[in-house]
Amino acid sequence: MDTSASPASATKKPGFFINRNFALLWGGQSISNVGDFVFDTTLVLWIATIIASGQSWGPLAVSGVLLTTALPIFLIGPIAGVFVDRWDKRRTMLTMDAARAILIGLLLLVAIGKPPAFWQLSAIYAIVFLASACAQFFNPARFTLLGDIVEEPYRARASGLGQTTQSLATVIGPPIAAPLLFAVGVQWALIVNALSFAASFLTILAMRVPQASSSAADGQHGSFFQDFGAGIRFFVGNRVLVTLLITVILVTLGIGAINALGVFFVIQNLHAPASLYGWLDFSVGIGAIAGAIAASIFASKIGEVRTFWSCLLAAGISVIAFARMTSLPPGLVFAALAGLSIAPVNVVVGPLMLHATPREFLGRATAVLNPVQALASILSITLAGALASTLLHDFHATVAGLAFGPFDTIFMGTGILIMLGGLYAMVSLRGVTLARADTSEPVATAAARQPAAEPETDERPETGASVRQL
């Protein structure tokens, strides 16, 4: 079957969800995102209030979940990128969704059987590690497939829709988890997550993807180390990817500090009780939803590059203003503005990567960016906690009539780092442009780099031979 798009299909204006394939992919991932947030919150509550209730080692046990989630990003992610670039993308996604549904099912057996605490924790850590390892294959495969089914002018909209639903999941998922756990038991929260992976599996199964859904046919790739080295060389030699990497490091180093010290800032600087800390996350989430919706509509018209650096500058200014607040209501306003500004950045990172990266390197490109971002986040959280506990613990100063303490000083440094990232991106990405959504010409650069989307027919083609964030 000929998978090349006709001129009519290349210029046809898409609907709100762009095309059938993307609508299916978006729907399945929206359900899966809610399930993930329900699952993450359930694990924390399960360990803290049931398995380790009243135990001195409870906080350490909860930290173990975060560690076992992060480890596969460093240990599996770089390796997974090489294989994802070789494998059939749709088949990879189906396999990983099925594996994660089975893993959650095994954890359900643990919840029902209620073995001793040591064995419950061991099973949780092992299953969380394996599920996170599956995500290292699923996410880059999904990212590559997104480039196959959405033409370049509409990728900002696709990314914006995905970012919107992910932000909604952060608002919806955690509140669902607690009632499920305490009202009907942990097993129901686990069932919700397992069913979310099943829903994702079914939507991917229903997609009609391009025939060439693997990046290299058998015999067209070298050894693992040759392919891995080629991916690293490509990444460091690509101006757009290096710019994204450095910018992400600067921004993540700042944002990690806010995540680590936010509750202390609410208490000491905003003079509010710790019980109201959740409103801070809620405000950021609401702002992020609005920002993602706006970016999905306007980013491709304004330009993804301009959206990227200008929103970083706006986010940095919002964080600096937030750091100067002394009461909760205006603090929540500027927290929402920060979320509003940073969401479009997340929206356009994907289109920029797809524009700059040949299809055969997409898995390895994400396998470089994601572990570095995770490492920057861990480093930021560690440094922020150490500074607030040691060097800046008793820090108080007055400059030009403005009082400075430990937490607002760190947060102002955060805003400055984010602004530096925006300024660097503005200079480094000068001259980089993506195709506009209102273009009437086929996207030549995208067509030269990857297969066109399969025309919508009732016949499902063969899928060929043989899983992001500021």
Coordinates of N, CA and C in Angstrom, one line a residue, residues 73-269:
I73 N 15.5 5.7 34.9 CA 15.7 6.8 34.0 C 17.2 6.8 33.7
F74 N 18.1 6.6 34.7 CA 19.5 6.6 34.5 C 20.1 5.3 34.0
L75 N 19.5 4.2 34.6 CA 20.1 2.9 34.3 C 19.5 2.3 33.0
I76 N 18.3 2.5 32.7 CA 17.6 1.9 31.5 C 17.4 2.9 30.4
G77 N 17.1 4.2 30.7 CA 16.8 5.1 29.7 C 17.8 5.2 28.5
P78 N 19.1 5.4 28.8 CA 20.1 5.5 27.7 C 20.1 4.2 26.8
I79 N 20.0 3.1 27.5 CA 20.0 1.8 26.8 C 18.8 1.7 25.9
A80 N 17.6 2.1 26.5 CA 16.3 1.9 25.8 C 16.3 2.7 24.6
G81 N 16.9 3.9 24.6 CA 16.9 4.7 23.4 C 17.4 4.1 22.1
V82 N 18.5 3.3 22.3 CA 19.1 2.6 21.1 C 18.1 1.6 20.6
F83 N 17.5 0.8 21.4 CA 16.6 -0.2 21.0 C 15.2 0.3 20.4
V84 N 14.8 1.4 21.0 CA 13.5 2.0 20.5 C 13.7 2.5 19.1
D85 N 14.9 3.0 18.8 CA 15.2 3.5 17.5 C 15.2 2.3 16.5
R86 N 15.5 1.1 16.9 CA 15.5 0.0 16.0 C 14.1 -0.7 15.9
W87 N 13.3 -0.6 16.9 CA 12.1 -1.4 17.0 C 10.9 -0.7 16.4
D88 N 9.9 -1.5 16.1 CA 8.6 -1.1 15.7 C 8.0 -0.3 16.8
K89 N 7.6 1.0 16.6 CA 7.2 1.9 17.7 C 5.8 1.4 18.2
R90 N 4.9 1.1 17.4 CA 3.5 0.7 17.9 C 3.6 -0.6 18.7
R91 N 4.4 -1.5 18.2 CA 4.5 -2.8 18.8 C 5.2 -2.6 20.2
T92 N 6.2 -1.7 20.2 CA 6.9 -1.5 21.5 C 5.9 -0.9 22.5
M93 N 5.1 0.1 22.1 CA 4.1 0.7 23.0 C 3.1 -0.4 23.5
L94 N 2.6 -1.2 22.6 CA 1.7 -2.2 23.0 C 2.3 -3.2 24.1
T95 N 3.5 -3.6 23.8 CA 4.2 -4.5 24.7 C 4.4 -3.9 26.1
M96 N 4.8 -2.6 26.1 CA 5.1 -2.0 27.4 C 3.8 -1.7 28.2
D97 N 2.7 -1.3 27.5 CA 1.4 -1.2 28.2 C 0.9 -2.5 28.8
A98 N 1.0 -3.6 28.0 CA 0.6 -4.9 28.5 C 1.5 -5.3 29.7
A99 N 2.8 -5.1 29.6 CA 3.7 -5.4 30.7 C 3.3 -4.6 32.0
R100 N 3.0 -3.3 31.8 CA 2.7 -2.6 33.0 C 1.3 -2.9 33.6
A101 N 0.4 -3.3 32.8 CA -0.9 -3.8 33.3 C -0.7 -5.0 34.1
I102 N 0.1 -5.9 33.6 CA 0.4 -7.2 34.3 C 1.1 -6.9 35.6
L103 N 2.1 -6.0 35.6 CA 2.9 -5.7 36.8 C 1.9 -5.1 37.9
I104 N 1.0 -4.2 37.5 CA 0.1 -3.7 38.5 C -0.8 -4.8 39.0
G105 N -1.2 -5.7 38.2 CA -2.0 -6.8 38.6 C -1.2 -7.7 39.7
L106 N 0.1 -7.9 39.5 CA 0.8 -8.6 40.5 C 0.9 -7.8 41.8
L107 N 1.0 -6.5 41.7 CA 0.9 -5.7 43.0 C -0.4 -5.8 43.6
L108 N -1.5 -5.9 42.8 CA -2.8 -6.1 43.4 C -2.9 -7.4 44.2
L109 N -2.2 -8.5 43.8 CA -2.1 -9.7 44.6 C -1.4 -9.5 45.9
V110 N -0.4 -8.6 45.9 CA 0.3 -8.3 47.2 C -0.7 -7.6 48.1
A111 N -1.4 -6.6 47.6 CA -2.3 -5.8 48.4 C -3.4 -6.7 49.0
I112 N -3.9 -7.7 48.2 CA -4.9 -8.6 48.7 C -4.4 -9.6 49.8
G113 N -3.2 -10.1 49.5 CA -2.5 -11.1 50.3 C -2.0 -10.6 51.6
K114 N -1.6 -9.3 51.7 CA -1.1 -8.6 52.9 C 0.0 -9.4 53.6
P115 N 1.1 -9.7 52.8 CA 2.3 -10.3 53.5 C 2.9 -9.4 54.5
P116 N 3.9 -9.8 55.2 CA 4.6 -8.9 56.2 C 5.2 -7.7 55.5
A117 N 5.4 -6.6 56.3 CA 5.8 -5.3 55.7 C 7.0 -5.4 54.8
F118 N 8.0 -6.2 55.3 CA 9.2 -6.2 54.5 C 8.9 -6.7 53.1
W119 N 8.1 -7.8 53.0 CA 7.8 -8.3 51.6 C 6.9 -7.4 50.8
Q120 N 6.0 -6.7 51.5 CA 5.2 -5.8 50.8 C 6.0 -4.7 50.1
L121 N 7.0 -4.1 50.9 CA 7.8 -3.1 50.4 C 8.7 -3.6 49.3
S122 N 9.2 -4.8 49.5 CA 10.1 -5.4 48.5 C 9.4 -5.5 47.1
A123 N 8.1 -6.0 47.2 CA 7.3 -6.2 46.0 C 7.0 -4.8 45.4
I124 N 6.7 -3.8 46.2 CA 6.4 -2.5 45.7 C 7.6 -1.9 44.9
Y125 N 8.7 -2.0 45.6 CA 10.0 -1.4 45.0 C 10.3 -2.1 43.7
A126 N 10.2 -3.5 43.6 CA 10.5 -4.2 42.4 C 9.6 -3.9 41.3
I127 N 8.3 -3.9 41.6 CA 7.3 -3.6 40.6 C 7.4 -2.2 40.1
V128 N 7.6 -1.2 41.0 CA 7.7 0.2 40.6 C 9.0 0.3 39.7
F129 N 10.0 -0.3 40.0 CA 11.3 -0.3 39.2 C 11.0 -0.8 37.8
L130 N 10.3 -2.0 37.7 CA 10.1 -2.6 36.4 C 9.1 -1.7 35.6
A131 N 8.1 -1.2 36.3 CA 7.1 -0.3 35.5 C 7.8 0.9 35.0
S132 N 8.7 1.5 35.8 CA 9.4 2.7 35.4 C 10.3 2.3 34.2
A133 N 10.9 1.1 34.3 CA 11.8 0.7 33.2 C 10.9 0.5 31.9
C134 N 9.7 0.1 32.0 CA 8.9 0.0 30.8 C 8.6 1.4 30.2
A135 N 8.4 2.3 31.1 CA 8.2 3.7 30.6 C 9.3 4.3 29.8
Q136 N 10.6 3.8 30.1 CA 11.7 4.3 29.3 C 11.7 3.8 27.9
F137 N 11.0 2.7 27.6 CA 10.8 2.3 26.2 C 9.5 2.9 25.6
F138 N 8.5 3.0 26.4 CA 7.2 3.5 25.9 C 7.3 4.9 25.5
N139 N 7.9 5.8 26.4 CA 7.8 7.2 26.1 C 8.5 7.6 24.8
P140 N 9.8 7.2 24.6 CA 10.4 7.6 23.3 C 9.7 7.0 22.1
A141 N 9.1 5.8 22.2 CA 8.4 5.2 21.1 C 7.2 6.0 20.8
R142 N 6.5 6.5 21.9 CA 5.3 7.3 21.7 C 5.7 8.6 21.0
F143 N 6.8 9.2 21.5 CA 7.3 10.5 20.9 C 7.6 10.4 19.4
T144 N 8.2 9.3 19.0 CA 8.5 9.1 17.6 C 7.3 8.9 16.8
L145 N 6.4 8.1 17.4 CA 5.1 7.8 16.6 C 4.3 9.1 16.5
L146 N 4.3 10.0 17.5 CA 3.6 11.2 17.4 C 4.1 12.0 16.2
G147 N 5.4 12.0 15.9 CA 6.0 12.7 14.8 C 5.5 12.0 13.5
D148 N 5.2 10.8 13.5 CA 4.8 10.1 12.3 C 3.3 10.4 11.9
I149 N 2.5 10.6 12.9 CA 1.1 10.8 12.7 C 0.6 12.2 12.7
V150 N 1.5 13.2 13.1 CA 1.1 14.6 13.1 C 2.1 15.4 12.3
E151 N 1.7 16.1 11.3 CA 2.6 16.9 10.5 C 3.1 18.1 11.3
E152 N 4.3 18.6 10.9 CA 5.0 19.6 11.7 C 4.2 20.8 12.1
P153 N 3.4 21.4 11.2 CA 2.6 22.6 11.5 C 1.6 22.4 12.7
Y154 N 1.2 21.1 13.0 CA 0.2 20.9 14.0 C 0.8 20.2 15.2
R155 N 2.1 20.1 15.3 CA 2.7 19.4 16.5 C 2.6 20.2 17.8
A156 N 2.6 21.5 17.7 CA 2.4 22.3 18.9 C 1.0 22.1 19.4
R157 N 0.0 22.0 18.5 CA -1.3 21.8 19.0 C -1.4 20.4 19.7
A158 N -0.8 19.4 19.0 CA -0.8 18.1 19.6 C -0.1 18.0 21.0
S159 N 1.0 18.7 21.1 CA 1.7 18.7 22.3 C 1.0 19.5 23.4
G160 N 0.3 20.6 22.9 CA -0.5 21.4 23.9 C -1.7 20.6 24.4
L161 N -2.3 19.8 23.6 CA -3.4 19.0 24.1 C -2.9 18.0 25.1
G162 N -1.8 17.4 24.8 CA -1.2 16.4 25.7 C -0.8 17.0 27.0
Q163 N -0.2 18.2 27.0 CA 0.2 18.9 28.2 C -1.0 19.4 29.0
T164 N -2.1 19.7 28.3 CA -3.3 20.1 29.0 C -3.9 19.0 29.8
T165 N -4.0 17.8 29.2 CA -4.6 16.7 29.9 C -3.6 16.2 31.0
Q166 N -2.3 16.3 30.8 CA -1.4 15.9 31.9 C -1.6 16.9 33.1
S167 N -1.7 18.2 32.8 CA -2.0 19.1 33.9 C -3.3 18.8 34.6
L168 N -4.3 18.5 33.8 CA -5.6 18.1 34.4 C -5.5 16.9 35.3
A169 N -4.6 16.0 34.9 CA -4.4 14.7 35.6 C -3.8 15.0 37.0
T170 N -2.9 16.0 37.0 CA -2.3 16.4 38.3 C -3.3 17.0 39.3
V171 N -4.4 17.6 38.7 CA -5.4 18.2 39.6 C -6.4 17.1 40.0
I172 N -6.7 16.2 39.0 CA -7.8 15.2 39.2 C -7.3 14.0 40.0
G173 N -6.1 13.4 39.6 CA -5.7 12.1 40.1 C -5.5 12.0 41.5
P174 N -4.6 12.9 42.2 CA -4.4 12.8 43.6 C -5.6 12.9 44.5
P175 N -6.6 13.8 44.2 CA -7.8 13.8 45.0 C -8.6 12.5 44.9
I176 N -8.5 11.8 43.8 CA -9.3 10.6 43.6 C -8.6 9.5 44.5
A177 N -7.3 9.5 44.6 CA -6.6 8.4 45.2 C -6.9 8.2 46.7
A178 N -6.9 9.3 47.4 CA -7.2 9.2 48.9 C -8.5 8.6 49.2
P179 N -9.6 9.0 48.6 CA -10.9 8.4 48.9 C -11.0 6.9 48.5
L180 N -10.3 6.6 47.4 CA -10.3 5.2 46.9 C -9.6 4.3 48.0
L181 N -8.5 4.8 48.4 CA -7.6 4.1 49.4 C -8.4 3.9 50.7
F182 N -8.9 5.0 51.3 CA -9.4 4.9 52.6 C -10.9 4.4 52.7
A183 N -11.6 4.6 51.6 CA -13.0 4.2 51.6 C -13.2 2.8 51.1
V184 N -12.5 2.3 50.1 CA -12.7 1.0 49.5 C -11.5 0.1 49.5
G185 N -10.3 0.7 49.9 CA -9.1 -0.2 49.9 C -8.1 0.1 48.8
V186 N -6.9 -0.2 49.0 CA -5.8 0.1 48.1 C -6.0 -0.7 46.8
Q187 N -6.6 -1.8 46.8 CA -6.8 -2.7 45.7 C -7.5 -1.9 44.5
W188 N -8.5 -1.1 44.9 CA -9.3 -0.4 43.9 C -8.5 0.7 43.2
A189 N -7.6 1.3 43.9 CA -6.7 2.3 43.3 C -5.8 1.6 42.3
L190 N -5.3 0.4 42.6 CA -4.4 -0.4 41.8 C -5.2 -0.9 40.5
I191 N -6.5 -1.2 40.7 CA -7.3 -1.7 39.6 C -7.5 -0.5 38.6
V192 N -7.7 0.7 39.1 CA -7.9 1.9 38.3 C -6.6 2.1 37.4
N193 N -5.4 1.9 38.0 CA -4.2 2.1 37.2 C -4.0 1.0 36.2
A194 N -4.3 -0.2 36.6 CA -4.2 -1.4 35.6 C -5.1 -1.2 34.5
L195 N -6.4 -0.7 34.7 CA -7.3 -0.5 33.7 C -6.9 0.6 32.8
S196 N -6.2 1.6 33.3 CA -5.8 2.8 32.5 C -4.8 2.3 31.5
F197 N -3.9 1.4 31.9 CA -2.9 0.8 30.9 C -3.6 0.0 29.8
A198 N -4.7 -0.7 30.3 CA -5.5 -1.5 29.3 C -6.2 -0.6 28.3
A199 N -6.7 0.5 28.8 CA -7.3 1.5 27.9 C -6.3 2.0 26.9
S200 N -5.1 2.4 27.4 CA -4.1 2.8 26.5 C -3.7 1.8 25.4
F201 N -3.6 0.5 25.9 CA -3.3 -0.6 24.9 C -4.4 -0.7 23.8
L202 N -5.6 -0.6 24.2 CA -6.7 -0.7 23.2 C -6.7 0.5 22.2
T203 N -6.4 1.7 22.7 CA -6.4 2.8 21.7 C -5.3 2.7 20.8
I204 N -4.1 2.3 21.3 CA -2.9 2.1 20.4 C -3.2 1.0 19.4
L205 N -3.9 -0.1 19.8 CA -4.2 -1.2 18.9 C -5.1 -0.7 17.8
A206 N -6.0 0.3 18.1 CA -6.9 0.7 17.1 C -6.3 1.7 16.1
M207 N -5.1 2.2 16.3 CA -4.5 3.1 15.4 C -4.1 2.5 14.1
R208 N -4.1 3.3 13.1 CA -3.6 2.9 11.7 C -2.3 3.7 11.5
V209 N -1.2 3.1 11.8 CA 0.0 3.8 11.8 C 0.8 3.6 10.4
P210 N 1.7 4.5 10.1 CA 2.5 4.3 8.8 C 3.2 2.9 8.8
Q211 N 3.4 2.4 7.6 CA 4.0 1.1 7.5 C 5.4 1.1 8.1
A212 N 6.2 2.1 7.8 CA 7.6 2.2 8.3 C 7.7 2.7 9.7
S213 N 7.1 1.9 10.7 CA 7.1 2.4 12.1 C 8.3 1.9 12.9
S214 N 9.3 1.3 12.2 CA 10.6 1.1 12.8 C 11.6 1.9 12.0
S215 N 12.6 2.5 12.8 CA 13.5 3.4 12.2 C 14.6 2.8 11.3
A216 N 14.9 1.6 11.5 CA 15.9 0.9 10.7 C 15.6 -0.5 10.5
A217 N 15.6 -1.0 9.3 CA 15.4 -2.4 9.0 C 16.5 -3.2 9.5
D218 N 16.2 -4.5 9.7 CA 17.3 -5.5 10.1 C 18.5 -5.4 9.2
G219 N 19.7 -5.3 9.8 CA 20.9 -5.2 9.0 C 21.3 -3.8 8.7
Q220 N 20.5 -2.8 9.0 CA 20.9 -1.4 8.7 C 21.4 -0.7 10.0
H221 N 21.6 -1.4 11.1 CA 22.2 -0.7 12.2 C 23.4 -1.5 12.7
G222 N 24.3 -0.8 13.4 CA 25.5 -1.5 13.9 C 25.3 -2.2 15.2
S223 N 26.4 -2.4 15.9 CA 26.3 -2.9 17.3 C 25.7 -1.9 18.2
F224 N 25.3 -2.4 19.4 CA 24.8 -1.5 20.4 C 25.7 -0.3 20.7
F225 N 26.9 -0.5 20.9 CA 27.9 0.6 21.2 C 28.1 1.5 20.0
Q226 N 28.1 1.0 18.8 CA 28.2 1.8 17.7 C 27.0 2.7 17.5
D227 N 25.8 2.2 17.7 CA 24.6 3.0 17.6 C 24.5 4.0 18.8
F228 N 24.9 3.6 20.0 CA 24.8 4.4 21.1 C 25.8 5.6 20.9
G229 N 27.0 5.3 20.5 CA 28.0 6.4 20.2 C 27.5 7.3 19.1
A230 N 26.9 6.8 18.1 CA 26.4 7.6 17.0 C 25.3 8.6 17.5
G231 N 24.5 8.1 18.4 CA 23.4 8.9 19.0 C 24.0 10.1 19.8
I232 N 25.1 9.8 20.6 CA 25.7 10.8 21.4 C 26.4 11.9 20.5
R233 N 27.1 11.4 19.5 CA 27.8 12.3 18.6 C 26.7 13.2 17.8
F234 N 25.6 12.6 17.4 CA 24.6 13.4 16.8 C 24.1 14.5 17.7
F235 N 23.8 14.1 19.0 CA 23.2 15.0 19.9 C 24.1 16.2 20.2
V236 N 25.4 16.0 20.5 CA 26.3 17.1 20.9 C 26.6 17.9 19.7
G237 N 26.4 17.4 18.5 CA 26.7 18.2 17.3 C 25.5 19.0 16.7
N238 N 24.3 18.9 17.4 CA 23.1 19.5 17.0 C 22.8 20.7 17.8
R239 N 22.8 21.9 17.2 CA 22.7 23.2 17.9 C 21.3 23.2 18.7
V240 N 20.2 22.8 18.1 CA 18.9 22.9 18.7 C 18.9 22.0 20.0
L241 N 19.4 20.7 19.8 CA 19.3 19.8 20.9 C 20.2 20.2 22.1
V242 N 21.4 20.7 21.8 CA 22.3 21.2 22.8 C 21.7 22.4 23.5
T243 N 21.0 23.3 22.8 CA 20.4 24.4 23.4 C 19.3 24.0 24.3
L244 N 18.4 23.0 23.9 CA 17.4 22.5 24.7 C 17.9 21.9 26.0
L245 N 19.0 21.1 25.8 CA 19.6 20.5 27.0 C 20.1 21.5 28.0
I246 N 20.9 22.5 27.6 CA 21.4 23.5 28.5 C 20.3 24.3 29.2
T247 N 19.3 24.6 28.4 CA 18.2 25.4 28.9 C 17.4 24.6 29.9
V248 N 17.1 23.3 29.6 CA 16.4 22.4 30.5 C 17.2 22.3 31.8
I249 N 18.5 22.2 31.8 CA 19.3 22.1 33.0 C 19.1 23.3 33.8
L250 N 19.3 24.5 33.2 CA 19.1 25.7 34.0 C 17.8 25.9 34.6
V251 N 16.7 25.6 33.9 CA 15.4 25.7 34.4 C 15.1 24.7 35.5
T252 N 15.5 23.4 35.3 CA 15.2 22.4 36.2 C 16.0 22.6 37.5
L253 N 17.2 23.1 37.4 CA 17.9 23.5 38.7 C 17.2 24.4 39.5
G254 N 16.4 25.3 38.9 CA 15.6 26.3 39.6 C 14.3 25.7 40.1
I255 N 13.6 25.0 39.3 CA 12.3 24.5 39.7 C 12.4 23.4 40.8
G256 N 13.4 22.6 40.8 CA 13.6 21.6 41.8 C 13.7 22.3 43.2
A257 N 14.3 23.5 43.3 CA 14.3 24.2 44.6 C 12.9 24.5 45.1
I258 N 12.1 25.0 44.2 CA 10.7 25.3 44.6 C 10.0 24.1 45.1
N259 N 10.1 23.0 44.4 CA 9.5 21.7 44.8 C 9.9 21.3 46.2
A260 N 11.2 21.5 46.5 CA 11.8 21.1 47.8 C 11.4 22.0 48.9
L261 N 11.3 23.3 48.7 CA 11.2 24.2 49.8 C 9.9 25.0 49.8
G262 N 8.9 24.6 48.9 CA 7.7 25.3 48.8 C 6.9 25.3 50.1
V263 N 6.8 24.2 50.8 CA 6.0 24.2 52.1 C 6.6 25.2 53.1
F264 N 8.0 25.3 53.2 CA 8.6 26.2 54.1 C 8.4 27.6 53.7
F265 N 8.4 27.9 52.4 CA 8.1 29.3 52.0 C 6.7 29.7 52.3
V266 N 5.7 28.8 52.2 CA 4.3 29.0 52.6 C 4.2 29.4 54.0
I267 N 4.9 28.7 54.9 CA 4.8 28.9 56.3 C 5.6 30.2 56.7
Q268 N 6.8 30.3 56.3 CA 7.6 31.4 56.8 C 7.4 32.7 56.1
N269 N 7.3 32.7 54.7 CA 7.2 33.9 53.9 C 5.8 34.3 53.6

